[in-house]
mmCIF file of C-alpha atoms in Angstrom:
data_model
loop_
_atom_site.group_PDB
_atom_site.id
_atom_site.type_symbol
_atom_site.label_atom_id
_atom_site.label_comp_id
_atom_site.label_asym_id
_atom_site.label_seq_id
_atom_site.Cartn_x
_atom_site.Cartn_y
_atom_site.Cartn_z
ATOM 1 C CA GLN C 1 -39.509 -27.426 -13.436
ATOM 2 C CA VAL C 2 -38.328 -24.436 -15.424
ATOM 3 C CA GLN C 3 -34.639 -23.725 -15.203
ATOM 4 C CA LEU C 4 -32.272 -21.277 -16.794
ATOM 5 C CA VAL C 5 -29.131 -22.258 -18.621
ATOM 6 C CA GLU C 6 -26.213 -19.900 -19.069
ATOM 7 C CA SER C 7 -23.654 -20.064 -21.850
ATOM 8 C CA GLY C 8 -20.508 -18.124 -22.562
ATOM 9 C CA GLY C 9 -18.052 -16.989 -19.975
ATOM 10 C CA GLY C 10 -14.432 -18.026 -19.775
ATOM 11 C CA LEU C 11 -10.989 -16.557 -19.298
ATOM 12 C CA VAL C 12 -10.003 -13.243 -20.856
ATOM 13 C CA GLN C 13 -7.476 -10.493 -20.312
ATOM 14 C CA ALA C 14 -8.176 -7.080 -18.878
ATOM 15 C CA GLY C 15 -9.653 -4.797 -21.518
ATOM 16 C CA ASP C 16 -11.154 -7.639 -23.508
ATOM 17 C CA SER C 17 -14.823 -8.247 -24.236
ATOM 18 C CA LEU C 18 -16.985 -11.246 -23.481
ATOM 19 C CA SER C 19 -20.662 -12.090 -23.552
ATOM 20 C CA VAL C 20 -22.815 -14.465 -21.547
ATOM 21 C CA SER C 21 -26.275 -15.582 -22.541
ATOM 22 C CA CYS C 22 -29.139 -17.266 -20.764
ATOM 23 C CA GLY C 23 -32.375 -18.956 -21.697
ATOM 24 C CA PRO C 24 -34.872 -21.500 -20.380
ATOM 25 C CA SER C 25 -33.814 -25.128 -20.382
ATOM 26 C CA GLY C 26 -37.225 -26.280 -21.539
ATOM 27 C CA ARG C 27 -40.339 -24.489 -22.669
ATOM 28 C CA ALA C 28 -40.381 -20.720 -22.777
ATOM 29 C CA PHE C 29 -42.197 -18.952 -19.977
ATOM 30 C CA GLY C 30 -43.628 -15.518 -19.441
ATOM 31 C CA THR C 31 -41.412 -13.203 -17.506
ATOM 32 C CA TYR C 32 -41.559 -9.710 -16.093
ATOM 33 C CA ALA C 33 -37.805 -9.166 -15.903
ATOM 34 C CA MET C 34 -34.505 -10.965 -16.237
ATOM 35 C CA ALA C 35 -31.233 -10.052 -14.648
ATOM 36 C CA TRP C 36 -27.609 -10.927 -14.150
ATOM 37 C CA PHE C 37 -25.979 -11.179 -10.763
ATOM 38 C CA ARG C 38 -22.427 -12.145 -9.897
ATOM 39 C CA GLN C 39 -20.726 -13.637 -6.917
ATOM 40 C CA VAL C 40 -17.181 -13.998 -5.735
ATOM 41 C CA LEU C 41 -16.405 -16.823 -3.347
ATOM 42 C CA GLY C 42 -16.895 -15.609 0.195
ATOM 43 C CA LYS C 43 -18.851 -12.530 -0.788
ATOM 44 C CA GLU C 44 -22.522 -11.783 -1.256
ATOM 45 C CA ARG C 45 -24.171 -12.084 -4.619
ATOM 46 C CA GLU C 46 -24.348 -8.658 -6.250
ATOM 47 C CA PHE C 47 -26.602 -7.167 -8.878
ATOM 48 C CA VAL C 48 -25.098 -6.484 -12.305
ATOM 49 C CA ALA C 49 -27.887 -5.625 -14.748
ATOM 50 C CA ALA C 50 -31.578 -6.203 -15.386
ATOM 51 C CA ILE C 51 -34.063 -5.738 -18.184
ATOM 52 C CA THR C 52 -37.849 -5.716 -18.141
ATOM 53 C CA TRP C 53 -39.335 -7.944 -20.796
ATOM 54 C CA ARG C 54 -42.270 -5.881 -21.965
ATOM 55 C CA ASN C 55 -40.684 -2.465 -22.532
ATOM 56 C CA GLY C 56 -36.980 -3.265 -22.364
ATOM 57 C CA ASN C 57 -36.150 -0.903 -19.504
ATOM 58 C CA LYS C 58 -32.587 -1.509 -18.348
ATOM 59 C CA ASN C 59 -30.867 -1.076 -15.018
ATOM 60 C CA TYR C 60 -27.170 -1.385 -14.259
ATOM 61 C CA ALA C 61 -24.950 -1.464 -11.229
ATOM 62 C CA ASP C 62 -22.754 1.616 -11.047
ATOM 63 C CA SER C 63 -19.660 -0.553 -11.321
ATOM 64 C CA VAL C 64 -20.586 -1.731 -14.835
ATOM 65 C CA LYS C 65 -22.362 1.284 -16.333
ATOM 66 C CA GLY C 66 -20.879 2.246 -19.662
ATOM 67 C CA ARG C 67 -19.097 -1.094 -20.007
ATOM 68 C CA PHE C 68 -21.826 -3.748 -19.868
ATOM 69 C CA THR C 69 -24.982 -3.963 -21.958
ATOM 70 C CA ILE C 70 -27.951 -6.203 -21.282
ATOM 71 C CA SER C 71 -30.309 -7.158 -24.086
ATOM 72 C CA ARG C 72 -33.173 -9.553 -24.688
ATOM 73 C CA ASP C 73 -34.442 -11.654 -27.578
ATOM 74 C CA GLY C 74 -38.193 -11.984 -27.313
ATOM 75 C CA VAL C 75 -38.348 -14.722 -29.915
ATOM 76 C CA LYS C 76 -35.706 -16.958 -28.368
ATOM 77 C CA ASN C 77 -36.633 -15.868 -24.844
ATOM 78 C CA THR C 78 -32.985 -15.272 -24.065
ATOM 79 C CA VAL C 79 -31.045 -12.511 -22.364
ATOM 80 C CA THR C 80 -27.458 -11.563 -23.129
ATOM 81 C CA LEU C 81 -24.912 -9.588 -21.155
ATOM 82 C CA GLN C 82 -22.247 -8.015 -23.337
ATOM 83 C CA MET C 83 -19.232 -7.114 -21.244
ATOM 84 C CA ASN C 84 -16.632 -4.718 -22.607
ATOM 85 C CA SER C 85 -13.489 -3.232 -21.099
ATOM 86 C CA LEU C 86 -13.374 -6.027 -18.590
ATOM 87 C CA LYS C 87 -11.408 -5.558 -15.385
ATOM 88 C CA PRO C 88 -9.925 -8.109 -12.996
ATOM 89 C CA GLU C 89 -12.533 -7.069 -10.435
ATOM 90 C CA ASP C 90 -15.234 -8.333 -12.805
ATOM 91 C CA THR C 91 -14.027 -11.856 -12.112
ATOM 92 C CA ALA C 92 -16.913 -13.826 -10.614
ATOM 93 C CA VAL C 93 -19.500 -16.495 -11.228
ATOM 94 C CA TYR C 94 -22.276 -14.860 -13.216
ATOM 95 C CA TYR C 95 -25.847 -15.991 -12.585
ATOM 96 C CA CYS C 96 -28.889 -15.425 -14.730
ATOM 97 C CA ALA C 97 -32.216 -14.905 -12.984
ATOM 98 C CA ALA C 98 -35.846 -14.455 -13.986
ATOM 99 C CA ASP C 99 -38.785 -12.784 -12.292
ATOM 100 C CA PRO C 100 -41.839 -14.406 -13.834
ATOM 101 C CA TYR C 101 -44.374 -12.616 -11.660
ATOM 102 C CA GLY C 102 -43.521 -8.922 -11.522
ATOM 103 C CA ARG C 103 -44.968 -8.453 -8.063
ATOM 104 C CA ARG C 104 -42.402 -5.739 -7.431
ATOM 105 C CA GLU C 105 -42.206 -6.402 -3.715
ATOM 106 C CA TYR C 106 -38.512 -5.605 -4.038
ATOM 107 C CA THR C 107 -36.492 -3.457 -6.414
ATOM 108 C CA ILE C 108 -35.361 -4.810 -9.758
ATOM 109 C CA GLY C 109 -31.817 -5.032 -8.419
ATOM 110 C CA ASP C 110 -32.777 -7.094 -5.394
ATOM 111 C CA ALA C 111 -32.125 -10.828 -5.714
ATOM 112 C CA ARG C 112 -35.324 -11.524 -3.785
ATOM 113 C CA SER C 113 -37.304 -10.356 -6.830
ATOM 114 C CA TYR C 114 -36.101 -13.377 -8.811
ATOM 115 C CA HIS C 115 -37.458 -16.880 -8.451
ATOM 116 C CA ILE C 116 -35.739 -18.805 -11.232
ATOM 117 C CA TRP C 117 -31.954 -19.026 -11.382
ATOM 118 C CA GLY C 118 -29.308 -20.546 -13.586
ATOM 119 C CA GLN C 119 -26.404 -22.630 -12.377
ATOM 120 C CA GLY C 120 -23.852 -19.889 -13.007
ATOM 121 C CA THR C 121 -20.962 -19.461 -15.401
ATOM 122 C CA GLN C 122 -17.426 -18.447 -14.507
ATOM 123 C CA VAL C 123 -15.923 -15.262 -15.890
ATOM 124 C CA THR C 124 -12.256 -14.726 -15.138
ATOM 125 C CA VAL C 125 -10.379 -11.580 -16.117
ATOM 126 C CA SER C 126 -6.609 -11.689 -15.822
ATOM 127 C CA SER C 127 -4.534 -8.566 -15.347
#
């Protein structure tokens, strides 16, 4: 069973930068898009950023535009989220997700589009 593994994350201060990366735990697989979501305990999982694999189109949540950058490495089959100017409200568990099919039944920012998920990595931003 294909799984995703996240790395990075941790504790930083407001205004700092941090990156999280994600890749398959085993063999590489074809994918239409990969994305990052985040979740705070007691709240719904929310979309952060996504990138389509073939042409590199990027989408961002309004709350992170201009501060976060998503990128992909087609050789390593990994996706990275570079987070700059971090704020305490960015504190959450960050999850990597992959859409291997590209059926586009839902929008790229909808969690239902993604069928493979990582276990999550904690990002904590102190004020």
